[in-house]
PDB file of C-alpha atoms in Angstrom:
ATOM      1  CA  MET A   1     -20.494 -32.482   5.961  1.00 46.00           C
ATOM      2  CA  ASP A   2     -22.121 -29.795   3.816  1.00 46.00           C
ATOM      3  CA  PRO A   3     -20.094 -26.818   2.457  1.00 51.00           C
ATOM      4  CA  GLU A   4     -21.358 -24.421   5.153  1.00 51.00           C
ATOM      5  CA  GLU A   5     -20.365 -26.779   7.970  1.00 54.00           C
ATOM      6  CA  GLY A   6     -17.004 -27.341   6.308  1.00 50.00           C
ATOM      7  CA  SER A   7     -16.393 -23.603   6.090  1.00 59.00           C
ATOM      8  CA  MET A   8     -17.279 -23.159   9.761  1.00 66.00           C
ATOM      9  CA  ALA A   9     -14.899 -25.984  10.695  1.00 64.00           C
ATOM     10  CA  VAL A  10     -12.047 -24.336   8.795  1.00 70.00           C
ATOM     11  CA  ASP A  11     -12.832 -20.991  10.454  1.00 74.00           C
ATOM     12  CA  ASN A  12     -12.677 -22.603  13.894  1.00 76.00           C
ATOM     13  CA  ILE A  13      -9.315 -24.188  13.110  1.00 79.00           C
ATOM     14  CA  VAL A  14      -7.891 -20.985  11.614  1.00 77.00           C
ATOM     15  CA  THR A  15      -8.863 -18.896  14.640  1.00 79.00           C
ATOM     16  CA  GLN A  16      -7.522 -21.523  17.044  1.00 82.00           C
ATOM     17  CA  PHE A  17      -4.044 -21.925  15.531  1.00 85.00           C
ATOM     18  CA  ASN A  18      -1.543 -19.244  14.524  1.00 84.00           C
ATOM     19  CA  THR A  19       0.149 -21.297  11.797  1.00 86.00           C
ATOM     20  CA  TYR A  20      -0.648 -24.323   9.683  1.00 83.00           C
ATOM     21  CA  GLU A  21       2.225 -26.165  11.339  1.00 84.00           C
ATOM     22  CA  ASP A  22       0.636 -25.578  14.752  1.00 84.00           C
ATOM     23  CA  PHE A  23      -2.557 -27.175  13.439  1.00 80.00           C
ATOM     24  CA  LEU A  24      -0.663 -30.204  12.072  1.00 79.00           C
ATOM     25  CA  ASP A  25       1.155 -30.668  15.379  1.00 80.00           C
ATOM     26  CA  SER A  26      -2.155 -30.699  17.229  1.00 77.00           C
ATOM     27  CA  GLN A  27      -3.201 -33.739  15.162  1.00 78.00           C
ATOM     28  CA  ILE A  28      -0.078 -35.742  15.962  1.00 75.00           C
ATOM     29  CA  THR A  29      -0.159 -38.110  18.929  1.00 76.00           C
ATOM     30  CA  THR A  30       2.728 -39.372  21.020  1.00 76.00           C
ATOM     31  CA  VAL A  31       2.059 -42.805  19.529  1.00 77.00           C
ATOM     32  CA  ASP A  32       2.541 -41.389  16.023  1.00 71.00           C
ATOM     33  CA  LEU A  33       5.902 -39.925  16.993  1.00 72.00           C
ATOM     34  CA  TYR A  34       6.936 -43.167  18.708  1.00 71.00           C
ATOM     35  CA  TYR A  35       6.413 -45.268  15.595  1.00 73.00           C
ATOM     36  CA  LEU A  36       7.363 -42.725  12.938  1.00 74.00           C
ATOM     37  CA  GLU A  37      10.326 -41.216  14.828  1.00 75.00           C
ATOM     38  CA  ASP A  38      10.136 -38.193  12.482  1.00 75.00           C
ATOM     39  CA  GLU A  39       8.059 -35.059  13.178  1.00 79.00           C
ATOM     40  CA  SER A  40       8.254 -33.823   9.574  1.00 80.00           C
ATOM     41  CA  LEU A  41       6.980 -37.136   8.265  1.00 79.00           C
ATOM     42  CA  ALA A  42       4.171 -37.110  10.833  1.00 77.00           C
ATOM     43  CA  ARG A  43       3.135 -33.646   9.646  1.00 79.00           C
ATOM     44  CA  GLN A  44       3.129 -34.768   6.003  1.00 79.00           C
ATOM     45  CA  LEU A  45       0.883 -37.721   6.813  1.00 78.00           C
ATOM     46  CA  VAL A  46      -1.559 -35.476   8.671  1.00 73.00           C
ATOM     47  CA  GLU A  47      -1.583 -33.010   5.785  1.00 77.00           C
ATOM     48  CA  LEU A  48      -2.347 -35.844   3.339  1.00 77.00           C
ATOM     49  CA  GLY A  49      -5.110 -37.120   5.601  1.00 72.00           C
ATOM     50  CA  TYR A  50      -3.471 -40.452   6.497  1.00 68.00           C
ATOM     51  CA  ARG A  51      -2.976 -39.604  10.154  1.00 66.00           C
ATOM     52  CA  GLY A  52      -4.602 -37.216  12.576  1.00 61.00           C
ATOM     53  CA  THR A  53      -7.338 -37.007  15.156  1.00 60.00           C
ATOM     54  CA  GLY A  54      -9.602 -34.412  13.548  1.00 64.00           C
ATOM     55  CA  GLU A  55     -10.633 -32.478  10.435  1.00 69.00           C
ATOM     56  CA  VAL A  56      -8.446 -32.613   7.309  1.00 73.00           C
ATOM     57  CA  VAL A  57      -7.591 -29.066   6.172  1.00 80.00           C
ATOM     58  CA  LYS A  58      -5.432 -28.268   3.167  1.00 81.00           C
ATOM     59  CA  ARG A  59      -2.586 -25.812   3.607  1.00 82.00           C
ATOM     60  CA  GLU A  60      -3.867 -23.470   0.870  1.00 85.00           C
ATOM     61  CA  ASP A  61      -7.347 -23.397   2.442  1.00 84.00           C
ATOM     62  CA  PHE A  62      -5.907 -22.626   5.879  1.00 86.00           C
ATOM     63  CA  GLU A  63      -3.649 -19.823   4.639  1.00 86.00           C
ATOM     64  CA  ALA A  64      -6.321 -18.290   2.371  1.00 88.00           C
ATOM     65  CA  ARG A  65      -8.884 -18.216   5.178  1.00 85.00           C
ATOM     66  CA  LYS A  66      -6.282 -16.864   7.621  1.00 86.00           C
ATOM     67  CA  ALA A  67      -5.521 -13.981   5.255  1.00 89.00           C
ATOM     68  CA  ALA A  68      -9.229 -13.260   4.691  1.00 87.00           C
ATOM     69  CA  ILE A  69      -9.926 -13.125   8.423  1.00 83.00           C
ATOM     70  CA  GLU A  70      -6.979 -10.776   8.963  1.00 84.00           C
ATOM     71  CA  ILE A  71      -8.166  -8.451   6.173  1.00 84.00           C
ATOM     72  CA  ALA A  72     -11.660  -8.390   7.681  1.00 80.00           C
ATOM     73  CA  ARG A  73     -10.227  -7.667  11.122  1.00 77.00           C
ATOM     74  CA  LEU A  74      -8.144  -4.746   9.859  1.00 77.00           C
ATOM     75  CA  ALA A  75     -11.095  -3.340   7.912  1.00 72.00           C
ATOM     76  CA  GLU A  76     -13.310  -3.500  10.997  1.00 68.00           C
ATOM     77  CA  ARG A  77     -10.649  -1.807  13.111  1.00 67.00           C
ATOM     78  CA  THR A  78     -10.318   0.973  10.534  1.00 63.00           C
ATOM     79  CA  GLN A  79     -14.068   1.516  10.465  1.00 58.00           C
ATOM     80  CA  LYS A  80     -14.194   1.719  14.240  1.00 54.00           C
ATOM     81  CA  LYS A  81     -11.342   4.220  14.389  1.00 61.00           C
ATOM     82  CA  THR A  82     -12.441   7.266  16.321  1.00 72.00           C
ATOM     83  CA  LEU A  83     -12.904  10.409  14.261  1.00 89.00           C
ATOM     84  CA  THR A  84     -10.471  13.222  14.968  1.00 92.00           C
ATOM     85  CA  SER A  85     -13.349  15.564  15.780  1.00 94.00           C
ATOM     86  CA  ALA A  86     -15.124  13.104  18.079  1.00 90.00           C
ATOM     87  CA  GLY A  87     -15.617  14.150  21.687  1.00 89.00           C
ATOM     88  CA  LYS A  88     -14.458  17.723  21.189  1.00 91.00           C
ATOM     89  CA  ASP A  89     -16.498  20.703  22.396  1.00 91.00           C
ATOM     90  CA  LEU A  90     -16.341  22.748  19.205  1.00 92.00           C
ATOM     91  CA  GLN A  91     -17.527  26.343  19.532  1.00 89.00           C
ATOM     92  CA  ASP A  92     -16.337  27.581  16.137  1.00 91.00           C
ATOM     93  CA  ASN A  93     -18.822  27.328  13.255  1.00 92.00           C
ATOM     94  CA  PHE A  94     -16.154  26.405  10.723  1.00 93.00           C
ATOM     95  CA  LEU A  95     -14.780  23.567  12.852  1.00 94.00           C
ATOM     96  CA  LYS A  96     -18.327  22.348  13.442  1.00 94.00           C
ATOM     97  CA  ALA A  97     -18.867  22.240   9.677  1.00 94.00           C
ATOM     98  CA  LEU A  98     -15.632  20.261   9.236  1.00 95.00           C
ATOM     99  CA  ALA A  99     -16.657  17.854  11.999  1.00 95.00           C
ATOM    100  CA  VAL A 100     -20.061  17.193  10.424  1.00 95.00           C
ATOM    101  CA  ARG A 101     -18.384  16.261   7.137  1.00 95.00           C
ATOM    102  CA  GLU A 102     -15.344  14.383   8.510  1.00 95.00           C
ATOM    103  CA  ASP A 103     -16.761  10.848   8.547  1.00 92.00           C
ATOM    104  CA  ASP A 104     -18.339  11.042   5.084  1.00 93.00           C
ATOM    105  CA  ASN A 105     -15.154  12.476   3.570  1.00 95.00           C
ATOM    106  CA  ARG A 106     -13.039   9.772   5.176  1.00 91.00           C
ATOM    107  CA  ASN A 107     -15.200   6.911   3.883  1.00 89.00           C
ATOM    108  CA  GLY A 108     -15.816   8.414   0.434  1.00 90.00           C
ATOM    109  CA  LYS A 109     -19.551   9.065   0.751  1.00 91.00           C
ATOM    110  CA  VAL A 110     -19.017  12.738  -0.071  1.00 93.00           C
ATOM    111  CA  SER A 111     -16.144  14.894  -1.259  1.00 94.00           C
ATOM    112  CA  SER A 112     -15.843  18.423   0.118  1.00 95.00           C
ATOM    113  CA  VAL A 113     -13.891  21.294  -1.395  1.00 96.00           C
ATOM    114  CA  ILE A 114     -13.001  24.052   1.080  1.00 96.00           C
ATOM    115  CA  PHE A 115     -12.212  27.636   0.096  1.00 95.00           C
ATOM    116  CA  ILE A 116     -10.266  29.708   2.633  1.00 94.00           C
ATOM    117  CA  ARG A 117      -8.895  33.248   2.454  1.00 94.00           C
ATOM    118  CA  ASP A 118      -6.793  34.361   5.400  1.00 93.00           C
ATOM    119  CA  ARG A 119      -3.344  35.491   6.540  1.00 93.00           C
ATOM    120  CA  ASN A 120      -0.525  33.044   7.192  1.00 93.00           C
ATOM    121  CA  SER A 121       1.999  33.132  10.026  1.00 92.00           C
ATOM    122  CA  HIS A 122       4.060  35.710   8.079  1.00 93.00           C
ATOM    123  CA  GLY A 123       1.110  38.055   7.803  1.00 94.00           C
ATOM    124  CA  GLN A 124       0.729  37.369   4.088  1.00 95.00           C
ATOM    125  CA  GLU A 125      -2.761  37.090   2.663  1.00 96.00           C
ATOM    126  CA  VAL A 126      -3.332  33.670   1.087  1.00 97.00           C
ATOM    127  CA  SER A 127      -6.316  31.878  -0.392  1.00 96.00           C
ATOM    128  CA  GLY A 128      -7.020  28.548  -1.992  1.00 96.00           C
ATOM    129  CA  TYR A 129      -9.218  25.520  -2.520  1.00 97.00           C
ATOM    130  CA  ILE A 130      -8.598  22.445  -0.375  1.00 97.00           C
ATOM    131  CA  ASP A 131      -9.563  18.849  -1.118  1.00 97.00           C
ATOM    132  CA  TYR A 132     -10.816  18.003   2.385  1.00 97.00           C
ATOM    133  CA  ALA A 133     -10.827  14.211   1.935  1.00 96.00           C
ATOM    134  CA  HIS A 134      -7.256  14.249   0.617  1.00 96.00           C
ATOM    135  CA  ARG A 135      -5.955  16.461   3.433  1.00 96.00           C
ATOM    136  CA  LEU A 136      -7.639  14.161   5.964  1.00 95.00           C
ATOM    137  CA  LYS A 137      -5.662  11.230   4.560  1.00 93.00           C
ATOM    138  CA  ILE A 138      -2.258  12.901   4.547  1.00 94.00           C
ATOM    139  CA  GLU A 139      -2.517  15.093   7.640  1.00 95.00           C
ATOM    140  CA  ASP A 140      -3.502  14.803  11.302  1.00 93.00           C
ATOM    141  CA  PHE A 141      -6.422  17.186  11.881  1.00 95.00           C
ATOM    142  CA  GLU A 142      -6.085  16.968  15.652  1.00 94.00           C
ATOM    143  CA  VAL A 143      -4.247  20.300  15.735  1.00 95.00           C
ATOM    144  CA  TYR A 144      -7.135  21.983  13.911  1.00 95.00           C
ATOM    145  CA  PHE A 145      -9.997  20.502  15.887  1.00 94.00           C
ATOM    146  CA  ASN A 146      -8.313  21.285  19.215  1.00 92.00           C
ATOM    147  CA  GLY A 147      -7.722  24.895  18.119  1.00 90.00           C
ATOM    148  CA  LYS A 148      -3.920  24.834  18.202  1.00 92.00           C
ATOM    149  CA  ARG A 149      -3.636  25.736  14.510  1.00 93.00           C
ATOM    150  CA  ARG A 150      -5.814  27.207  11.788  1.00 93.00           C
ATOM    151  CA  LEU A 151      -6.497  25.291   8.610  1.00 95.00           C
ATOM    152  CA  LEU A 152      -4.884  27.224   5.757  1.00 96.00           C
ATOM    153  CA  PRO A 153      -4.385  26.526   2.041  1.00 96.00           C
ATOM    154  CA  ARG A 154      -0.934  25.326   1.031  1.00 96.00           C
ATOM    155  CA  PRO A 155       0.993  25.367  -2.260  1.00 96.00           C
ATOM    156  CA  THR A 156       0.308  21.604  -2.433  1.00 96.00           C
ATOM    157  CA  ASP A 157      -3.487  22.045  -2.365  1.00 97.00           C
ATOM    158  CA  MET A 158      -5.784  22.135  -5.417  1.00 97.00           C
ATOM    159  CA  SER A 159      -5.192  25.853  -5.707  1.00 96.00           C
ATOM    160  CA  PHE A 160      -3.100  28.340  -3.773  1.00 97.00           C
ATOM    161  CA  TYR A 161      -2.613  32.073  -4.211  1.00 96.00           C
ATOM    162  CA  ASN A 162      -0.401  34.421  -2.212  1.00 97.00           C
ATOM    163  CA  TRP A 163      -1.842  37.907  -2.600  1.00 96.00           C
ATOM    164  CA  ASP A 164       1.359  39.588  -1.416  1.00 96.00           C
ATOM    165  CA  ASN A 165       3.915  38.034  -3.774  1.00 95.00           C
ATOM    166  CA  HIS A 166       1.379  36.948  -6.434  1.00 95.00           C
ATOM    167  CA  ILE A 167       2.428  33.287  -6.401  1.00 94.00           C
ATOM    168  CA  ALA A 168      -0.264  31.059  -7.895  1.00 95.00           C
ATOM    169  CA  VAL A 169      -0.147  27.231  -7.829  1.00 96.00           C
ATOM    170  CA  CYS A 170      -2.624  24.562  -8.968  1.00 96.00           C
ATOM    171  CA  ASN A 171      -2.412  20.819  -8.337  1.00 96.00           C
ATOM    172  CA  SER A 172      -4.674  17.916  -9.175  1.00 96.00           C
ATOM    173  CA  THR A 173      -5.365  15.510  -6.290  1.00 96.00           C
ATOM    174  CA  PRO A 174      -6.380  11.835  -6.112  1.00 94.00           C
ATOM    175  CA  ASN A 175     -10.011  13.040  -6.098  1.00 95.00           C
ATOM    176  CA  TYR A 176     -10.023  16.040  -8.430  1.00 96.00           C
ATOM    177  CA  GLN A 177      -8.510  17.140 -11.730  1.00 96.00           C
ATOM    178  CA  VAL A 178      -7.863  20.877 -11.830  1.00 96.00           C
ATOM    179  CA  ILE A 179      -8.909  22.573 -15.082  1.00 95.00           C
ATOM    180  CA  THR A 180      -7.092  25.898 -15.498  1.00 92.00           C
ATOM    181  CA  ASP A 181      -7.832  26.784 -19.133  1.00 90.00           C
ATOM    182  CA  ASN A 182     -11.396  27.899 -18.456  1.00 87.00           C
ATOM    183  CA  PRO A 183     -11.589  31.645 -19.281  1.00 85.00           C
ATOM    184  CA  GLU A 184     -14.154  32.217 -16.535  1.00 78.00           C
ATOM    185  CA  GLY A 185     -12.106  30.676 -13.737  1.00 85.00           C
ATOM    186  CA  LEU A 186     -11.013  27.408 -12.121  1.00 90.00           C
ATOM    187  CA  LEU A 187     -12.946  24.192 -12.609  1.00 94.00           C
ATOM    188  CA  PHE A 188     -12.540  20.934 -10.699  1.00 95.00           C
ATOM    189  CA  LYS A 189     -13.466  17.596 -12.266  1.00 94.00           C
ATOM    190  CA  TYR A 190     -14.392  14.945  -9.704  1.00 94.00           C
ATOM    191  CA  LYS A 191     -12.550  11.803 -10.838  1.00 93.00           C
ATOM    192  CA  ARG A 192     -15.133   9.376  -9.516  1.00 90.00           C
ATOM    193  CA  ASP A 193     -18.168  10.560 -11.513  1.00 89.00           C
ATOM    194  CA  ARG A 194     -16.281  12.953 -13.868  1.00 90.00           C
ATOM    195  CA  LYS A 195     -18.681  15.791 -13.067  1.00 91.00           C
ATOM    196  CA  ILE A 196     -17.429  19.361 -13.219  1.00 91.00           C
ATOM    197  CA  LEU A 197     -17.470  21.543 -10.116  1.00 91.00           C
ATOM    198  CA  ASN A 198     -17.598  25.269 -10.887  1.00 90.00           C
ATOM    199  CA  VAL A 199     -16.618  27.181  -7.747  1.00 86.00           C
ATOM    200  CA  ASP A 200     -17.780  30.549  -9.077  1.00 81.00           C
ATOM    201  CA  PRO A 201     -20.455  31.649  -6.541  1.00 75.00           C
ATOM    202  CA  LYS A 202     -22.357  33.380  -9.360  1.00 77.00           C
ATOM    203  CA  VAL A 203     -22.850  30.082 -11.190  1.00 77.00           C
ATOM    204  CA  LYS A 204     -25.842  27.926 -10.242  1.00 71.00           C
ATOM    205  CA  VAL A 205     -24.774  24.859  -8.273  1.00 63.00           C
ATOM    206  CA  SER A 206     -25.656  21.479  -9.828  1.00 60.00           C
ATOM    207  CA  THR A 207     -28.102  19.122  -8.128  1.00 54.00           C
ATOM    208  CA  SER A 208     -25.228  16.806  -7.107  1.00 59.00           C
ATOM    209  CA  SER A 209     -23.363  19.608  -5.311  1.00 68.00           C
ATOM    210  CA  ASP A 210     -24.060  21.776  -2.297  1.00 73.00           C
ATOM    211  CA  LEU A 211     -22.538  25.200  -1.604  1.00 73.00           C
ATOM    212  CA  THR A 212     -22.269  26.244   2.051  1.00 81.00           C
ATOM    213  CA  THR A 213     -20.797  29.529   3.287  1.00 79.00           C
ATOM    214  CA  VAL A 214     -19.516  29.525   6.860  1.00 81.00           C
ATOM    215  CA  HIS A 215     -18.695  32.810   8.584  1.00 71.00           C
ATOM    216  CA  ARG A 216     -16.287  32.978  11.471  1.00 65.00           C
ATOM    217  CA  GLU A 217     -14.241  35.719  13.082  1.00 58.00           C
ATOM    218  CA  PHE A 218     -10.827  34.060  12.791  1.00 56.00           C
ATOM    219  CA  TYR A 219     -10.895  33.723   8.994  1.00 53.00           C
ATOM    220  CA  ARG A 220     -11.354  36.457   6.453  1.00 52.00           C
ATOM    221  CA  GLN A 221     -13.387  34.168   4.192  1.00 50.00           C
ATOM    222  CA  THR A 222     -14.426  30.483   4.236  1.00 50.00           C
TER     223      THR A 222
END
């Protein structure tokens, strides 16, 4: 049997049996048990290849392939997971822009930084920069895409400023390092390629970045 056929045989056995012990038991006959009078001994002989009615599979090969198949199954299920924005009739331009970028931000193809200036539930004017990919990982966006809540900057985001009480907070995220000592304003360094993102609208955007302004009536500025 060539290596490819052997691999296919192991795959068939792994998918057929839940545990290695179940596989060993399937190779033991009633005659084996009659003469050996010991199930554990019968299993050991099958594992060593001295008894059995089929393919010899080592325990480490079975368990390694079982783990690999499970990892592949979980990865496929994650990839097929429905996007939060999927199937929703979005009328708002801002939510449409978030929906267009949701999949790519979830899988790491792009990384979006969102600037929002608005009033919170206390009527206070707040603004800040949001790491969209990071917020998608730590928060359920269902409430935003179904219109029950508005996406607002928080003190835990990359930057947050409360215009009423003058509280300013900056935080680096898993994707960005916040640079605050720039005299001309905030800078964000993308940790993957280490490129600097200057969010000043007066500064020319680099070829690897894209600046999009979205106007909507429910936000003061996005």
